[in-house]
Each structure stands twice: as C-alpha cells, then as structure tokens.
C-alpha cells in the first residue's frame, strides 16, 4: 500500500481521529483511572487528590476535551448554573452586589448566567424560561416591577431554589436579602432636618417597587415626625439615573417654593442633580443641600463629597449567594426578609442653609 494511503489512517499518538467525540473514557484510558474519578476531578471534587485533579485537567486541555455540563446534570440533577437577574446592571450598586455574589458562587463551582431585565416582566420571564431549559440549580432575582408572587411561587413549587435581592414581593415563598430602605431614608432626611432644612424635596424611586415605596415612606415619616407636611414638598417619583437627575433639576429650580434640600432616591440621581444645579449657577451644598443613597464608588470623591447612605451591597450579595446555596443543598430557609442595616455617611453636600463645607470650585 502506498505511503500516502497509510498516512491517511494514521493520527499522532495520544490524539483522536477527526470527527470522533472525546469522552471521559479517553482521559481515563490515558491516565489509567476510572471515568468516575475523571468526572469528579473535572468538578473539583475534594474526593479526588489535588495532584490527580491537576493531571486530569491538564490532559483534558491537551486533547481538547470540553466538559459536558448537560450530560452531567442528567446524571447528578445538578447543572452548576445559577441565574442572576436585576433591573439595571449598569448601576454601580448592582455591579457591587453582583461582584460579591459571583465570588461566593464561583468558590462553589457555580457558573452564572446574568440578565438585565430593565423592569420588563417579559424579558424577565424569557430569562427564567431559558434557565429552566438549562436545568439551572437556582435563581437570584431582583424582581421586575409588576412581578407577581404567583410567578415566583410557581418556581418554588417546582423545587427551584429562589432568593430575592434588593426588592421583595409580598406573599412569596422565597427569602429576600435587602437593605433597610425605610430606616436609611428616615435617617438621612432627619439629618437634613437637624441641619435646619424644612423644604426638603423627595426625588426619585419607582413607587411600584418595594425599594421605592420604603424609601419614600422613610422620607414621609421623618417629615411628619418633625411636624413638617410631606404633601407640601416637591415629590417626584420614577427618577432612577443620572440623566433623570439632570432632567429634574429645572423643575426643582422653578418650584413655587424652591427646596433648600433634596433627598435623592440614589446616588446616580444626586450626581445628575448636582451637575445641572452647578451649571444653572446654584451651588450644591450651600445653596441647595443634596443627599444620595447607596454610597457607590466615587460618592466621597465629588466636590462637594456626597452625603449618602451606605447600603452595603457587598454584604447583600454575599448573603444572597449563601442563602441560595443553602437552598440548593436542600436546607429549608425561612421566607422572611434578611434586612441589612443602613449606614449614614455624612459629608460635605448636606450643610445647614448657606453654609459651605467643601472648597469653592474656580469659576
């Protein structure tokens, strides 16, 4: 037979013929171990010695083997996939929540699918359906406005672990990890009142979400407890972003009784307000006190540095991940909220009327 014919049937030693699917058996045969050991090693099981795990992974990489999670999930009823869905992944608060929960889940070998549902129930449903098709182990969800308890309870009833984060939905059978938004907004509003402000606007928050309702309630209660009428104040819902804060500034400046202070739903709204106020010739701080909420990265680096509430997103993310992992492991977790205490951070942006705490910026 000519050499050319012989060469067609030959393959380099240790490799497979083109078109043949690689299996656990190929790695097992090459290393002289069982396929069960190979499977455990690829899943980082502590039942397999670290040296063996390293050899298995190195061999898998050399021969081009890709672990089949779908097949493994059929054998173990675990896919090692967790879904995470929030309404605004661009918000630095949720970026910090995601970073913390990702660290915890990855330590346990979980892969994460993420969805930015943008408060669109249809997008959220489509994502959840995709998770179900991939036999996901669980879901961490900041529920969209309009999410019903029945939607979440249907998942729980099917045995799918669910943990809510940041927002809660009344009547759900799942735990929720969130900040104490009402207490945080009460504290920061009371701080402004103690500074001598009585005209305090409330800017932002989707009142159809639990976070929006709780923060609005905290502002109202602080005003009422001080003998001030919240219904006589500027109160603008739905503001969520820096762009929203910028667009709201003209209405604040044109109010019949211009507020001397404004509590913003979050730091992003506060940043947008401060930028536009300064461009309109109104200095944030001495001419209008501004406060935020969440204490995102950079809040203390502004001029003036922003008074805000630390919502501890890293703690919220870690606890949400740990709570979900407990459910995945089969533990019964109470469906009561896990509430994180807020931390008031007083800085330069909330002085008494007419007082400057920050250095004056050059014209």
Short mmCIF file of C-alpha atoms in Angstrom, two decimals:
data_model
loop_
_atom_site.label_atom_id
_atom_site.label_comp_id
_atom_site.label_asym_id
_atom_site.label_seq_id
_atom_site.Cartn_x
_atom_site.Cartn_y
_atom_site.Cartn_z
CA UNK A 1 0.00 0.00 0.00
CA UNK A 2 1.45 3.40 -0.86
CA UNK A 3 2.71 5.57 1.95
CA UNK A 4 0.07 8.18 1.15
CA UNK A 5 -2.68 5.64 1.93
CA UNK A 6 -1.02 4.64 5.19
CA UNK A 7 -0.72 8.30 6.23
CA UNK A 8 -4.49 8.83 5.80
CA UNK A 9 -5.28 6.35 8.58
CA UNK A 10 -2.53 7.46 10.95
CA UNK A 11 -3.03 10.04 13.68
CA UNK A 12 -0.43 11.44 16.07
CA UNK A 13 -0.02 9.34 19.20
CA UNK A 14 -2.37 10.42 22.00
CA UNK A 15 -4.89 12.21 19.75
CA UNK A 16 -8.25 11.13 18.37
CA UNK A 17 -9.28 10.79 14.74
CA UNK A 18 -11.07 13.86 13.38
CA UNK A 19 -14.83 13.79 13.90
CA UNK A 20 -14.79 11.43 16.90
CA UNK A 21 -16.34 12.95 20.04
CA UNK A 22 -14.00 12.96 23.01
CA UNK A 23 -15.36 11.37 26.19
CA UNK A 24 -14.36 10.92 29.80
CA UNK A 25 -13.16 7.47 28.79
CA UNK A 26 -10.38 8.91 26.63
CA UNK A 27 -8.93 10.76 29.62
CA UNK A 28 -9.46 7.76 31.90
CA UNK A 29 -7.66 5.39 29.49
CA UNK A 30 -4.76 7.78 29.03
CA UNK A 31 -4.23 8.20 32.79
CA UNK A 32 -5.17 4.66 33.85
CA UNK A 33 -8.00 5.76 36.18
CA UNK A 34 -11.78 5.32 36.23
CA UNK A 35 -14.23 7.56 34.37
CA UNK A 36 -15.88 8.29 37.73
CA UNK A 37 -12.60 9.72 39.03
CA UNK A 38 -12.22 11.82 35.89
CA UNK A 39 -15.74 13.20 36.29
CA UNK A 40 -15.16 14.09 39.95
CA UNK A 41 -11.82 15.71 39.13
CA UNK A 42 -13.35 17.93 36.44
CA UNK A 43 -15.93 19.09 39.00
CA UNK A 44 -13.17 19.89 41.53
CA UNK A 45 -14.47 17.29 43.96
CA UNK A 46 -12.46 17.09 47.22
CA UNK A 47 -12.87 13.29 46.96
CA UNK A 48 -10.09 13.32 44.35
CA UNK A 49 -6.49 14.13 45.30
CA UNK A 50 -5.31 17.55 44.16
CA UNK A 51 -2.47 16.04 42.11
CA UNK A 52 -4.90 13.76 40.26
CA UNK A 53 -7.27 16.66 39.61
CA UNK A 54 -4.41 18.64 38.11
CA UNK A 55 -3.38 15.73 35.85
CA UNK A 56 -6.97 15.20 34.67
CA UNK A 57 -7.45 18.89 33.83
CA UNK A 58 -4.09 19.08 32.06
CA UNK A 59 -4.89 16.00 29.97
CA UNK A 60 -8.36 17.32 29.14
CA UNK A 61 -6.84 20.57 27.93
CA UNK A 62 -4.16 18.80 25.87
CA UNK A 63 -6.61 16.58 23.99
CA UNK A 64 -9.26 19.33 23.67
CA UNK A 65 -11.92 17.76 25.87
CA UNK A 66 -14.80 20.07 26.92
CA UNK A 67 -16.80 19.03 29.98
CA UNK A 68 -20.41 18.27 29.03
CA UNK A 69 -22.46 20.02 31.71
CA UNK A 70 -25.76 18.95 30.15
CA UNK A 71 -24.86 15.27 30.36
CA UNK A 72 -23.51 15.72 33.87
CA UNK A 73 -26.68 17.45 35.02
CA UNK A 74 -28.74 14.49 33.81
CA UNK A 75 -26.60 12.18 35.94
CA UNK A 76 -26.42 14.35 39.06
CA UNK A 77 -29.59 16.50 38.79
CA UNK A 78 -27.24 19.49 39.18
CA UNK A 79 -26.20 21.79 36.35
CA UNK A 80 -23.84 24.05 38.38
CA UNK A 81 -25.64 27.01 36.77
CA UNK A 82 -27.23 29.88 38.70
CA UNK A 83 -29.20 32.71 37.13
CA UNK A 84 -28.92 36.29 38.37
CA UNK A 85 -31.43 38.87 37.14
CA UNK A 86 -31.54 42.58 38.06
CA UNK A 87 -33.18 45.63 36.51
CA UNK A 88 -30.07 47.78 35.98
CA UNK A 89 -26.68 46.12 35.75
CA UNK A 90 -25.15 49.50 34.81
CA UNK A 91 -25.98 50.85 38.27
CA UNK A 92 -22.75 50.60 40.31
CA UNK A 93 -24.79 49.37 43.30
CA UNK A 94 -25.83 46.24 41.41
CA UNK A 95 -22.34 45.84 39.98
CA UNK A 96 -21.07 45.58 43.58
CA UNK A 97 -23.86 43.17 44.54
CA UNK A 98 -23.03 41.01 41.52
CA UNK A 99 -19.29 41.03 42.22
CA UNK A 100 -19.83 39.80 45.79
CA UNK A 101 -22.28 37.04 44.95
CA UNK A 102 -20.14 35.96 41.99
CA UNK A 103 -17.15 35.43 44.31
CA UNK A 104 -19.22 33.20 46.61
CA UNK A 105 -20.88 31.19 43.85
CA UNK A 106 -17.67 30.64 41.89
CA UNK A 107 -15.99 29.25 45.00
CA UNK A 108 -18.65 26.52 44.90
CA UNK A 109 -18.12 25.82 41.22
CA UNK A 110 -21.28 27.58 40.05
CA UNK A 111 -21.43 29.21 36.63
CA UNK A 112 -23.53 32.40 36.44
CA UNK A 113 -25.99 33.49 33.75
CA UNK A 114 -26.93 37.17 34.14
CA UNK A 115 -29.93 39.11 32.85
CA UNK A 116 -30.54 42.86 32.78
CA UNK A 117 -34.34 42.77 32.62
CA UNK A 118 -34.77 46.60 32.74
CA UNK A 119 -38.00 46.29 34.74
CA UNK A 120 -39.60 44.45 31.83
CA UNK A 121 -41.61 41.44 33.05
CA UNK A 122 -41.50 39.81 29.61
CA UNK A 123 -37.69 39.94 29.49
CA UNK A 124 -37.56 38.51 33.00
CA UNK A 125 -39.91 35.65 32.08
CA UNK A 126 -37.89 34.82 28.96
CA UNK A 127 -34.72 34.64 31.03
CA UNK A 128 -36.32 32.40 33.65
CA UNK A 129 -37.62 30.08 30.93
CA UNK A 130 -34.11 29.83 29.50
CA UNK A 131 -32.78 28.93 32.93
CA UNK A 132 -35.37 26.18 33.26
CA UNK A 133 -34.38 24.79 29.87
CA UNK A 134 -30.77 24.63 31.08
CA UNK A 135 -31.85 22.92 34.32
CA UNK A 136 -30.37 25.75 36.40
CA UNK A 137 -29.74 24.99 40.07
CA UNK A 138 -31.31 28.25 41.26
CA UNK A 139 -32.15 31.90 40.70
CA UNK A 140 -31.14 35.13 42.41
CA UNK A 141 -33.68 37.75 41.38
CA UNK A 142 -34.18 41.47 41.86
CA UNK A 143 -37.77 41.25 40.64
CA UNK A 144 -39.07 43.48 37.91
CA UNK A 145 -41.81 45.94 38.70
CA UNK A 146 -45.03 44.03 38.06
CA UNK A 147 -43.70 40.64 39.18
CA UNK A 148 -46.43 38.70 40.98
CA UNK A 149 -45.98 36.41 43.96
CA UNK A 150 -47.61 33.65 41.90
CA UNK A 151 -44.81 33.77 39.30
CA UNK A 152 -42.13 33.26 41.93
CA UNK A 153 -44.13 30.74 43.96
CA UNK A 154 -44.65 28.66 40.83
CA UNK A 155 -40.86 28.28 40.57
CA UNK A 156 -40.52 27.44 44.26
CA UNK A 157 -43.35 24.91 43.96
CA UNK A 158 -41.37 23.20 41.18
CA UNK A 159 -38.44 22.78 43.57
CA UNK A 160 -36.30 25.58 42.09
CA UNK A 161 -34.34 27.49 44.76
CA UNK A 162 -35.05 31.23 44.53
CA UNK A 163 -33.59 34.11 46.54
CA UNK A 164 -34.77 37.67 46.05
CA UNK A 165 -32.29 40.53 46.35
CA UNK A 166 -32.80 44.27 46.99
CA UNK A 167 -36.55 44.15 46.24
CA UNK A 168 -39.19 42.00 47.86
CA UNK A 169 -42.59 40.83 46.64
CA UNK A 170 -45.34 40.33 49.26
CA UNK A 171 -46.60 36.76 49.58
CA UNK A 172 -43.61 34.94 48.07
CA UNK A 173 -42.35 31.63 49.42
CA UNK A 174 -38.71 32.65 48.93
CA UNK A 175 -36.24 34.54 51.15
CA UNK A 176 -35.19 38.09 50.34
CA UNK A 177 -31.92 39.86 51.17
CA UNK A 178 -32.29 43.65 51.13
CA UNK A 179 -31.30 46.84 52.87
CA UNK A 180 -33.50 48.57 55.43
CA UNK A 181 -34.50 51.25 52.94
CA UNK A 182 -37.13 52.89 55.10
CA UNK A 183 -34.75 53.31 58.05
CA UNK A 184 -31.96 54.59 55.80
CA UNK A 185 -34.09 57.26 54.16
CA UNK A 186 -35.55 58.26 57.54
CA UNK A 187 -32.03 58.78 58.91
CA UNK A 188 -30.82 60.92 56.03
CA UNK A 189 -34.00 63.03 55.97
CA UNK A 190 -33.75 63.58 59.73
CA UNK A 191 -30.12 64.64 59.24
CA UNK A 192 -31.27 67.39 56.85
CA UNK A 193 -33.99 68.47 59.26
CA UNK A 194 -31.44 68.62 62.09
CA UNK A 195 -29.31 70.85 59.81
CA UNK A 196 -32.17 73.36 59.75
CA UNK A 197 -33.90 72.44 56.47
CA UNK A 198 -37.70 72.38 56.27
CA UNK A 199 -38.26 72.47 52.49
CA UNK A 200 -36.92 69.03 51.54
CA UNK A 201 -37.76 67.54 48.15
CA UNK A 202 -38.01 63.79 47.55
CA UNK A 203 -36.56 62.90 44.14
CA UNK A 204 -36.97 59.52 42.53
CA UNK A 205 -37.78 55.90 43.11
CA UNK A 206 -40.24 53.58 41.40
CA UNK A 207 -43.04 53.51 43.92
CA UNK A 208 -44.34 50.24 42.45
CA UNK A 209 -41.16 48.57 43.74
CA UNK A 210 -40.59 47.79 47.42
CA UNK A 211 -37.37 49.83 47.44
CA UNK A 212 -39.13 52.89 46.03
CA UNK A 213 -42.00 52.55 48.49
CA UNK A 214 -39.81 52.03 51.54
CA UNK A 215 -37.51 54.97 50.80
CA UNK A 216 -40.48 57.23 50.09
CA UNK A 217 -42.10 56.11 53.35
CA UNK A 218 -38.91 56.82 55.28
CA UNK A 219 -38.84 60.38 53.93
CA UNK A 220 -42.51 60.95 54.75
CA UNK A 221 -42.21 59.60 58.30
CA UNK A 222 -39.17 61.75 59.06
CA UNK A 223 -41.00 64.85 57.82
CA UNK A 224 -44.16 64.05 59.79
CA UNK A 225 -42.21 63.28 62.97
CA UNK A 226 -40.61 66.74 62.67
CA UNK A 227 -44.00 68.39 62.26
CA UNK A 228 -43.46 69.07 58.55
CA UNK A 229 -46.04 68.35 55.85
CA UNK A 230 -44.62 65.99 53.17
CA UNK A 231 -47.57 66.75 50.90
CA UNK A 232 -46.42 70.39 50.73
CA UNK A 233 -42.98 69.37 49.41
CA UNK A 234 -41.73 68.68 45.90
CA UNK A 235 -42.11 64.93 45.37
CA UNK A 236 -41.02 63.49 42.02
CA UNK A 237 -41.21 59.69 41.50
CA UNK A 238 -39.61 57.44 38.87
CA UNK A 239 -36.20 59.17 38.72
CA UNK A 240 -33.50 56.45 38.69
CA UNK A 241 -30.46 57.56 36.68
CA UNK A 242 -28.07 60.49 36.29
CA UNK A 243 -29.99 61.56 33.20
CA UNK A 244 -33.17 61.58 35.28
CA UNK A 245 -31.47 63.78 37.87
CA UNK A 246 -30.30 66.21 35.21
CA UNK A 247 -33.75 66.45 33.65
CA UNK A 248 -35.44 67.05 37.03
CA UNK A 249 -33.25 69.97 38.06
CA UNK A 250 -35.17 72.68 36.11
CA UNK A 251 -38.44 71.68 37.78
CA UNK A 252 -36.80 71.89 41.21
CA UNK A 253 -35.35 75.31 40.46
CA UNK A 254 -38.69 76.52 39.10
CA UNK A 255 -40.80 75.33 42.04
CA UNK A 256 -43.04 77.96 43.67
CA UNK A 257 -41.18 77.34 46.93
CA UNK A 258 -37.69 76.25 45.93
CA UNK A 259 -36.45 73.47 48.22
CA UNK A 260 -33.34 74.18 50.28
CA UNK A 261 -32.53 70.47 50.26
CA UNK A 262 -33.29 67.33 48.25
CA UNK A 263 -33.10 63.68 49.22
CA UNK A 264 -32.45 61.64 46.09
CA UNK A 265 -33.54 58.04 45.64
CA UNK A 266 -29.98 57.01 44.84
CA UNK A 267 -26.52 58.44 44.25
CA UNK A 268 -26.97 58.48 40.47
CA UNK A 269 -29.94 60.86 40.69
CA UNK A 270 -27.95 63.01 43.13
CA UNK A 271 -24.95 63.17 40.76
CA UNK A 272 -27.19 64.28 37.90
CA UNK A 273 -28.84 66.94 40.07
CA UNK A 274 -25.53 68.34 41.31
CA UNK A 275 -24.12 68.70 37.80
CA UNK A 276 -27.15 70.57 36.46
CA UNK A 277 -27.54 72.77 39.54
CA UNK A 278 -23.97 73.96 39.20
CA UNK A 279 -24.44 74.74 35.50
CA UNK A 280 -27.53 76.77 36.45
CA UNK A 281 -25.46 78.81 38.89
CA UNK A 282 -26.78 77.10 42.04
CA UNK A 283 -24.02 75.61 44.15
CA UNK A 284 -24.78 72.15 45.59
CA UNK A 285 -24.28 72.29 49.34
CA UNK A 286 -24.55 75.90 50.48
CA UNK A 287 -27.33 76.88 48.05
CA UNK A 288 -29.13 73.53 47.94
CA UNK A 289 -28.22 70.55 50.09
CA UNK A 290 -28.21 67.26 48.18
CA UNK A 291 -28.14 63.70 49.52
CA UNK A 292 -28.00 60.34 47.79
CA UNK A 293 -28.41 56.69 48.68
CA UNK A 294 -26.21 53.57 48.19
CA UNK A 295 -22.73 55.16 48.67
CA UNK A 296 -21.44 53.90 45.33
CA UNK A 297 -17.80 54.21 44.33
CA UNK A 298 -16.83 57.86 43.88
CA UNK A 299 -19.55 59.35 46.09
CA UNK A 300 -16.89 60.62 48.50
CA UNK A 301 -14.67 61.99 45.72
CA UNK A 302 -17.07 64.65 44.40
CA UNK A 303 -16.95 68.34 45.25
CA UNK A 304 -18.87 68.55 47.45
CA UNK A 305 -18.47 64.98 48.69
CA UNK A 306 -21.91 63.38 48.71
CA UNK A 307 -23.80 62.70 51.92
CA UNK A 308 -25.45 59.33 51.37
CA UNK A 309 -26.50 56.04 52.94
CA UNK A 310 -24.23 53.02 52.77
CA UNK A 311 -26.45 50.11 51.72
CA UNK A 312 -23.64 47.50 51.99
CA UNK A 313 -24.11 45.91 48.55
CA UNK A 314 -21.18 43.54 49.11
CA UNK A 315 -22.88 42.12 52.21
CA UNK A 316 -26.21 41.87 50.38
CA UNK A 317 -24.54 39.99 47.52
CA UNK A 318 -22.67 37.55 49.78
CA UNK A 319 -25.74 36.76 51.88
CA UNK A 320 -27.93 36.30 48.80
CA UNK A 321 -25.43 33.80 47.35
CA UNK A 322 -25.04 31.92 50.64
CA UNK A 323 -28.81 31.80 51.12
CA UNK A 324 -29.29 30.35 47.64
CA UNK A 325 -26.53 27.79 48.18
CA UNK A 326 -28.24 26.62 51.36
CA UNK A 327 -31.43 26.06 49.38
CA UNK A 328 -29.55 24.20 46.64
CA UNK A 329 -28.05 21.96 49.32
CA UNK A 330 -31.55 21.07 50.50
CA UNK A 331 -31.82 23.25 53.60
CA UNK A 332 -35.17 24.77 54.49
CA UNK A 333 -34.68 28.54 54.51
CA UNK A 334 -37.39 30.77 56.06
CA UNK A 335 -39.12 33.04 53.53
CA UNK A 336 -38.62 36.08 55.77
CA UNK A 337 -36.56 39.10 54.68
CA UNK A 338 -32.90 39.28 55.70
CA UNK A 339 -32.59 43.02 56.30
CA UNK A 340 -29.19 44.77 56.25
CA UNK A 341 -28.75 47.80 58.49
CA UNK A 342 -28.06 51.09 56.63
CA UNK A 343 -25.08 53.31 57.42
CA UNK A 344 -25.47 57.10 57.26
CA UNK A 345 -22.43 58.75 55.68
CA UNK A 346 -22.44 62.50 56.38
CA UNK A 347 -20.19 64.53 54.07
CA UNK A 348 -19.99 67.99 52.52
CA UNK A 349 -23.14 68.11 50.36
CA UNK A 350 -25.63 68.49 53.22
CA UNK A 351 -24.70 71.55 55.31
CA UNK A 352 -27.13 73.93 57.02
CA UNK A 353 -28.63 76.50 54.61
CA UNK A 354 -26.00 78.93 53.38
CA UNK A 355 -23.04 77.07 54.92
CA UNK A 356 -20.12 75.88 52.78
CA UNK A 357 -18.25 72.72 53.81
CA UNK A 358 -16.47 71.93 50.54
CA UNK A 359 -13.79 74.08 48.93
CA UNK A 360 -15.15 76.53 46.36
CA UNK A 361 -14.53 75.46 42.78
CA UNK A 362 -12.93 78.03 40.44
CA UNK A 363 -15.32 79.74 38.02
#
